[in-house]
């Protein structure tokens, strides 16, 4: 128990440091054209075993016409890792998680790539939805007790995506699952 508390505190200090660097502009992005398949390879490799242990399936769909994105590879991998980790954590055994990437088809948002992490998990209440990207916010404390985490992952993800000029948002229904979306600019 004490070791878990120390690990959580260490993680929180590291994440707060990172968040303050991103917010202050010290955490400079190294933007280069990169393939979406390359961005998702490391997070998938890292989380495939935890997904299997949790009894969830993990599938990937990348649309054939998806262009390269202009991104800091490590930072975007961190966003994807965070979203997949949360999906695994809140999807019961037998559930499914899909990571989808395709060119954005929203009018006025052409030139972006849309990423979606969709799960069949427990979902997020309407009251909690507007707050999930806030620092330290954990939606249902009873549900997340014993799950670890600092409540900083989604705040960091939001700042990373916004630093890339993208957007991040969530849609969810309690008992039906959640879809976390984010966009990145396509490389010209």
PDB file of C-alpha atoms in Angstrom:
ATOM      1  CA  UNK A   1       0.000   0.000   0.000  1.00  0.00           C
ATOM      2  CA  UNK A   2       2.743   2.485   0.945  1.00  0.00           C
ATOM      3  CA  UNK A   3       4.652   1.632  -2.234  1.00  0.00           C
ATOM      4  CA  UNK A   4       1.525   2.353  -4.318  1.00  0.00           C
ATOM      5  CA  UNK A   5       1.130   5.733  -2.599  1.00  0.00           C
ATOM      6  CA  UNK A   6       4.779   6.623  -3.293  1.00  0.00           C
ATOM      7  CA  UNK A   7       4.410   5.585  -6.938  1.00  0.00           C
ATOM      8  CA  UNK A   8       1.255   7.702  -7.285  1.00  0.00           C
ATOM      9  CA  UNK A   9       2.950  10.717  -5.713  1.00  0.00           C
ATOM     10  CA  UNK A  10       6.025  10.299  -7.955  1.00  0.00           C
ATOM     11  CA  UNK A  11       3.786  10.062 -11.020  1.00  0.00           C
ATOM     12  CA  UNK A  12       1.862  13.162  -9.899  1.00  0.00           C
ATOM     13  CA  UNK A  13       5.053  15.223  -9.460  1.00  0.00           C
ATOM     14  CA  UNK A  14       6.321  14.157 -12.902  1.00  0.00           C
ATOM     15  CA  UNK A  15       2.974  14.931 -14.545  1.00  0.00           C
ATOM     16  CA  UNK A  16       2.617  18.316 -12.798  1.00  0.00           C
ATOM     17  CA  UNK A  17       6.133  19.260 -13.903  1.00  0.00           C
ATOM     18  CA  UNK A  18       5.317  18.258 -17.457  1.00  0.00           C
ATOM     19  CA  UNK A  19       1.995  20.111 -17.422  1.00  0.00           C
ATOM     20  CA  UNK A  20       3.599  23.315 -16.144  1.00  0.00           C
ATOM     21  CA  UNK A  21       6.294  23.072 -18.854  1.00  0.00           C
ATOM     22  CA  UNK A  22       3.673  22.654 -21.572  1.00  0.00           C
ATOM     23  CA  UNK A  23       1.547  25.512 -20.212  1.00  0.00           C
ATOM     24  CA  UNK A  24       4.512  27.885 -19.901  1.00  0.00           C
ATOM     25  CA  UNK A  25       5.750  27.113 -23.406  1.00  0.00           C
ATOM     26  CA  UNK A  26       8.980  25.513 -22.109  1.00  0.00           C
ATOM     27  CA  UNK A  27       7.952  22.089 -23.382  1.00  0.00           C
ATOM     28  CA  UNK A  28       8.719  22.925 -27.001  1.00  0.00           C
ATOM     29  CA  UNK A  29       7.223  20.653 -29.620  1.00  0.00           C
ATOM     30  CA  UNK A  30       9.412  19.102 -32.295  1.00  0.00           C
ATOM     31  CA  UNK A  31       6.938  19.063 -35.177  1.00  0.00           C
ATOM     32  CA  UNK A  32       7.729  16.787 -38.115  1.00  0.00           C
ATOM     33  CA  UNK A  33       5.602  15.016 -40.731  1.00  0.00           C
ATOM     34  CA  UNK A  34       4.835  11.549 -39.346  1.00  0.00           C
ATOM     35  CA  UNK A  35       2.620   8.636 -40.376  1.00  0.00           C
ATOM     36  CA  UNK A  36      -0.366   7.897 -38.141  1.00  0.00           C
ATOM     37  CA  UNK A  37       0.662   4.225 -38.072  1.00  0.00           C
ATOM     38  CA  UNK A  38       3.979   5.261 -36.541  1.00  0.00           C
ATOM     39  CA  UNK A  39       2.237   7.393 -33.885  1.00  0.00           C
ATOM     40  CA  UNK A  40       0.085   4.508 -32.711  1.00  0.00           C
ATOM     41  CA  UNK A  41       2.676   1.702 -32.903  1.00  0.00           C
ATOM     42  CA  UNK A  42       4.343   2.355 -29.524  1.00  0.00           C
ATOM     43  CA  UNK A  43       1.119   2.869 -27.521  1.00  0.00           C
ATOM     44  CA  UNK A  44      -0.389  -0.279 -29.050  1.00  0.00           C
ATOM     45  CA  UNK A  45       2.712  -2.327 -28.281  1.00  0.00           C
ATOM     46  CA  UNK A  46       2.773  -1.019 -24.712  1.00  0.00           C
ATOM     47  CA  UNK A  47      -0.928  -1.596 -24.010  1.00  0.00           C
ATOM     48  CA  UNK A  48      -1.800  -4.769 -25.920  1.00  0.00           C
ATOM     49  CA  UNK A  49      -0.860  -7.022 -22.965  1.00  0.00           C
ATOM     50  CA  UNK A  50      -2.715  -4.941 -20.333  1.00  0.00           C
ATOM     51  CA  UNK A  51      -5.786  -4.989 -22.609  1.00  0.00           C
ATOM     52  CA  UNK A  52      -5.578  -8.779 -22.912  1.00  0.00           C
ATOM     53  CA  UNK A  53      -5.148  -9.150 -19.130  1.00  0.00           C
ATOM     54  CA  UNK A  54      -8.223  -6.952 -18.643  1.00  0.00           C
ATOM     55  CA  UNK A  55     -10.205  -9.170 -21.022  1.00  0.00           C
ATOM     56  CA  UNK A  56     -10.781  -6.433 -23.619  1.00  0.00           C
ATOM     57  CA  UNK A  57     -10.117  -6.502 -27.332  1.00  0.00           C
ATOM     58  CA  UNK A  58      -8.071  -3.743 -28.925  1.00  0.00           C
ATOM     59  CA  UNK A  59      -8.573  -2.988 -32.631  1.00  0.00           C
ATOM     60  CA  UNK A  60      -7.104  -0.335 -34.932  1.00  0.00           C
ATOM     61  CA  UNK A  61      -8.568   1.212 -38.076  1.00  0.00           C
ATOM     62  CA  UNK A  62      -6.597   3.717 -40.151  1.00  0.00           C
ATOM     63  CA  UNK A  63      -8.379   4.993 -43.256  1.00  0.00           C
ATOM     64  CA  UNK A  64      -6.327   4.338 -46.404  1.00  0.00           C
ATOM     65  CA  UNK A  65      -6.356   8.002 -47.435  1.00  0.00           C
ATOM     66  CA  UNK A  66      -5.111   9.296 -44.065  1.00  0.00           C
ATOM     67  CA  UNK A  67      -2.281  11.790 -44.672  1.00  0.00           C
ATOM     68  CA  UNK A  68       0.837  12.323 -42.588  1.00  0.00           C
ATOM     69  CA  UNK A  69       0.322  14.607 -39.603  1.00  0.00           C
ATOM     70  CA  UNK A  70       2.543  17.407 -38.345  1.00  0.00           C
ATOM     71  CA  UNK A  71       3.328  16.220 -34.841  1.00  0.00           C
ATOM     72  CA  UNK A  72       5.772  15.773 -32.007  1.00  0.00           C
ATOM     73  CA  UNK A  73       5.839  11.986 -32.110  1.00  0.00           C
ATOM     74  CA  UNK A  74       6.580  11.362 -28.414  1.00  0.00           C
ATOM     75  CA  UNK A  75       3.976  13.842 -27.203  1.00  0.00           C
ATOM     76  CA  UNK A  76       1.214  12.468 -29.422  1.00  0.00           C
ATOM     77  CA  UNK A  77       2.128   8.921 -28.402  1.00  0.00           C
ATOM     78  CA  UNK A  78       1.634  10.085 -24.825  1.00  0.00           C
ATOM     79  CA  UNK A  79      -1.893  11.314 -25.687  1.00  0.00           C
ATOM     80  CA  UNK A  80      -2.795   8.032 -27.393  1.00  0.00           C
ATOM     81  CA  UNK A  81      -1.295   5.993 -24.544  1.00  0.00           C
ATOM     82  CA  UNK A  82      -3.309   7.958 -22.005  1.00  0.00           C
ATOM     83  CA  UNK A  83      -6.595   7.573 -23.892  1.00  0.00           C
ATOM     84  CA  UNK A  84      -6.070   3.845 -24.493  1.00  0.00           C
ATOM     85  CA  UNK A  85      -5.009   3.282 -20.874  1.00  0.00           C
ATOM     86  CA  UNK A  86      -8.173   4.989 -19.614  1.00  0.00           C
ATOM     87  CA  UNK A  87     -10.310   2.969 -22.035  1.00  0.00           C
ATOM     88  CA  UNK A  88      -8.760  -0.266 -20.743  1.00  0.00           C
ATOM     89  CA  UNK A  89      -9.208   0.829 -17.129  1.00  0.00           C
ATOM     90  CA  UNK A  90     -12.918   1.632 -17.530  1.00  0.00           C
ATOM     91  CA  UNK A  91     -13.983  -1.153 -19.909  1.00  0.00           C
ATOM     92  CA  UNK A  92     -15.164  -4.360 -18.223  1.00  0.00           C
ATOM     93  CA  UNK A  93     -13.939  -7.803 -19.356  1.00  0.00           C
ATOM     94  CA  UNK A  94     -15.474  -8.784 -22.674  1.00  0.00           C
ATOM     95  CA  UNK A  95     -15.498  -5.166 -23.850  1.00  0.00           C
ATOM     96  CA  UNK A  96     -13.924  -3.695 -26.945  1.00  0.00           C
ATOM     97  CA  UNK A  97     -11.700  -0.701 -27.639  1.00  0.00           C
ATOM     98  CA  UNK A  98     -11.141   0.744 -31.117  1.00  0.00           C
ATOM     99  CA  UNK A  99      -8.548   3.294 -32.167  1.00  0.00           C
ATOM    100  CA  UNK A 100      -9.667   4.952 -35.386  1.00  0.00           C
ATOM    101  CA  UNK A 101      -7.836   7.538 -37.517  1.00  0.00           C
ATOM    102  CA  UNK A 102      -9.124   9.197 -40.690  1.00  0.00           C
ATOM    103  CA  UNK A 103      -9.065  12.548 -42.480  1.00  0.00           C
ATOM    104  CA  UNK A 104     -11.463  14.958 -40.748  1.00  0.00           C
ATOM    105  CA  UNK A 105     -14.653  15.397 -42.770  1.00  0.00           C
ATOM    106  CA  UNK A 106     -16.142  18.285 -40.781  1.00  0.00           C
ATOM    107  CA  UNK A 107     -16.710  21.353 -42.974  1.00  0.00           C
ATOM    108  CA  UNK A 108     -14.068  23.956 -42.240  1.00  0.00           C
ATOM    109  CA  UNK A 109     -11.786  21.380 -40.587  1.00  0.00           C
ATOM    110  CA  UNK A 110     -10.300  19.931 -43.764  1.00  0.00           C
ATOM    111  CA  UNK A 111      -6.548  19.563 -43.435  1.00  0.00           C
ATOM    112  CA  UNK A 112      -6.874  17.746 -40.113  1.00  0.00           C
ATOM    113  CA  UNK A 113      -6.714  14.111 -39.102  1.00  0.00           C
ATOM    114  CA  UNK A 114      -9.343  12.899 -36.643  1.00  0.00           C
ATOM    115  CA  UNK A 115      -8.410  10.304 -34.042  1.00  0.00           C
ATOM    116  CA  UNK A 116     -10.991   8.424 -31.972  1.00  0.00           C
ATOM    117  CA  UNK A 117     -10.548   6.061 -29.032  1.00  0.00           C
ATOM    118  CA  UNK A 118     -13.921   4.317 -28.640  1.00  0.00           C
ATOM    119  CA  UNK A 119     -14.721   1.910 -25.817  1.00  0.00           C
ATOM    120  CA  UNK A 120     -17.672  -0.129 -24.568  1.00  0.00           C
ATOM    121  CA  UNK A 121     -16.891   0.810 -20.984  1.00  0.00           C
ATOM    122  CA  UNK A 122     -18.837   2.213 -18.061  1.00  0.00           C
ATOM    123  CA  UNK A 123     -19.246   5.655 -19.626  1.00  0.00           C
ATOM    124  CA  UNK A 124     -19.163   9.114 -18.080  1.00  0.00           C
ATOM    125  CA  UNK A 125     -22.126  10.957 -16.573  1.00  0.00           C
ATOM    126  CA  UNK A 126     -23.460  14.122 -18.247  1.00  0.00           C
ATOM    127  CA  UNK A 127     -22.472  16.107 -15.153  1.00  0.00           C
ATOM    128  CA  UNK A 128     -18.867  14.890 -15.379  1.00  0.00           C
ATOM    129  CA  UNK A 129     -18.388  15.288 -19.147  1.00  0.00           C
ATOM    130  CA  UNK A 130     -17.523  19.027 -19.134  1.00  0.00           C
ATOM    131  CA  UNK A 131     -14.909  18.498 -16.411  1.00  0.00           C
ATOM    132  CA  UNK A 132     -12.919  15.424 -17.506  1.00  0.00           C
ATOM    133  CA  UNK A 133     -10.087  17.506 -18.998  1.00  0.00           C
ATOM    134  CA  UNK A 134      -9.573  19.507 -15.772  1.00  0.00           C
ATOM    135  CA  UNK A 135      -6.546  18.866 -13.581  1.00  0.00           C
ATOM    136  CA  UNK A 136      -7.046  16.307 -10.805  1.00  0.00           C
ATOM    137  CA  UNK A 137     -10.621  15.611 -11.885  1.00  0.00           C
ATOM    138  CA  UNK A 138     -11.734  12.028 -11.451  1.00  0.00           C
ATOM    139  CA  UNK A 139     -15.289  11.462 -12.541  1.00  0.00           C
ATOM    140  CA  UNK A 140     -16.686   8.947 -10.075  1.00  0.00           C
ATOM    141  CA  UNK A 141     -14.432   8.594  -7.065  1.00  0.00           C
ATOM    142  CA  UNK A 142     -16.160   5.418  -5.871  1.00  0.00           C
ATOM    143  CA  UNK A 143     -15.707   3.863  -9.307  1.00  0.00           C
ATOM    144  CA  UNK A 144     -12.060   4.942  -9.641  1.00  0.00           C
ATOM    145  CA  UNK A 145     -10.948   4.070  -6.111  1.00  0.00           C
ATOM    146  CA  UNK A 146      -8.141   1.547  -6.276  1.00  0.00           C
ATOM    147  CA  UNK A 147      -7.614   2.308  -9.971  1.00  0.00           C
ATOM    148  CA  UNK A 148      -4.643   4.579  -9.313  1.00  0.00           C
ATOM    149  CA  UNK A 149      -4.028   7.567 -11.506  1.00  0.00           C
ATOM    150  CA  UNK A 150      -3.482  11.196 -10.669  1.00  0.00           C
ATOM    151  CA  UNK A 151      -6.335  12.891 -12.494  1.00  0.00           C
ATOM    152  CA  UNK A 152      -3.774  14.699 -14.678  1.00  0.00           C
ATOM    153  CA  UNK A 153      -3.596  12.497 -17.770  1.00  0.00           C
ATOM    154  CA  UNK A 154      -6.490  14.079 -19.663  1.00  0.00           C
ATOM    155  CA  UNK A 155      -5.373  17.606 -18.711  1.00  0.00           C
ATOM    156  CA  UNK A 156      -1.941  16.830 -20.155  1.00  0.00           C
ATOM    157  CA  UNK A 157      -3.526  15.282 -23.266  1.00  0.00           C
ATOM    158  CA  UNK A 158      -5.634  18.420 -23.783  1.00  0.00           C
ATOM    159  CA  UNK A 159      -2.600  20.713 -23.528  1.00  0.00           C
ATOM    160  CA  UNK A 160      -0.531  18.564 -25.902  1.00  0.00           C
ATOM    161  CA  UNK A 161      -3.306  18.437 -28.518  1.00  0.00           C
ATOM    162  CA  UNK A 162      -3.994  22.177 -28.233  1.00  0.00           C
ATOM    163  CA  UNK A 163      -0.240  22.943 -28.500  1.00  0.00           C
ATOM    164  CA  UNK A 164      -0.390  21.128 -31.869  1.00  0.00           C
ATOM    165  CA  UNK A 165      -3.270  23.376 -32.955  1.00  0.00           C
ATOM    166  CA  UNK A 166      -5.760  20.539 -32.556  1.00  0.00           C
ATOM    167  CA  UNK A 167      -8.929  20.000 -30.512  1.00  0.00           C
ATOM    168  CA  UNK A 168      -9.904  17.264 -28.045  1.00  0.00           C
ATOM    169  CA  UNK A 169     -13.365  16.320 -26.822  1.00  0.00           C
ATOM    170  CA  UNK A 170     -15.439  13.405 -25.527  1.00  0.00           C
ATOM    171  CA  UNK A 171     -18.883  11.904 -26.068  1.00  0.00           C
ATOM    172  CA  UNK A 172     -20.204   9.301 -23.657  1.00  0.00           C
ATOM    173  CA  UNK A 173     -23.274   7.476 -22.385  1.00  0.00           C
ATOM    174  CA  UNK A 174     -23.312   5.804 -18.986  1.00  0.00           C
ATOM    175  CA  UNK A 175     -23.306   2.038 -19.424  1.00  0.00           C
ATOM    176  CA  UNK A 176     -22.637   2.316 -23.173  1.00  0.00           C
ATOM    177  CA  UNK A 177     -19.069   3.575 -23.357  1.00  0.00           C
ATOM    178  CA  UNK A 178     -17.083   6.637 -24.349  1.00  0.00           C
ATOM    179  CA  UNK A 179     -15.442   8.060 -27.440  1.00  0.00           C
ATOM    180  CA  UNK A 180     -12.518  10.429 -26.997  1.00  0.00           C
ATOM    181  CA  UNK A 181     -11.682  12.421 -30.116  1.00  0.00           C
ATOM    182  CA  UNK A 182      -8.762  14.634 -31.039  1.00  0.00           C
ATOM    183  CA  UNK A 183      -7.482  16.280 -34.180  1.00  0.00           C
ATOM    184  CA  UNK A 184      -4.002  17.022 -35.469  1.00  0.00           C
ATOM    185  CA  UNK A 185      -3.035  19.107 -38.501  1.00  0.00           C
ATOM    186  CA  UNK A 186      -2.187  17.171 -41.629  1.00  0.00           C
ATOM    187  CA  UNK A 187       1.330  17.744 -42.917  1.00  0.00           C
ATOM    188  CA  UNK A 188       1.124  19.927 -46.054  1.00  0.00           C
TER     189      UNK A 188
END
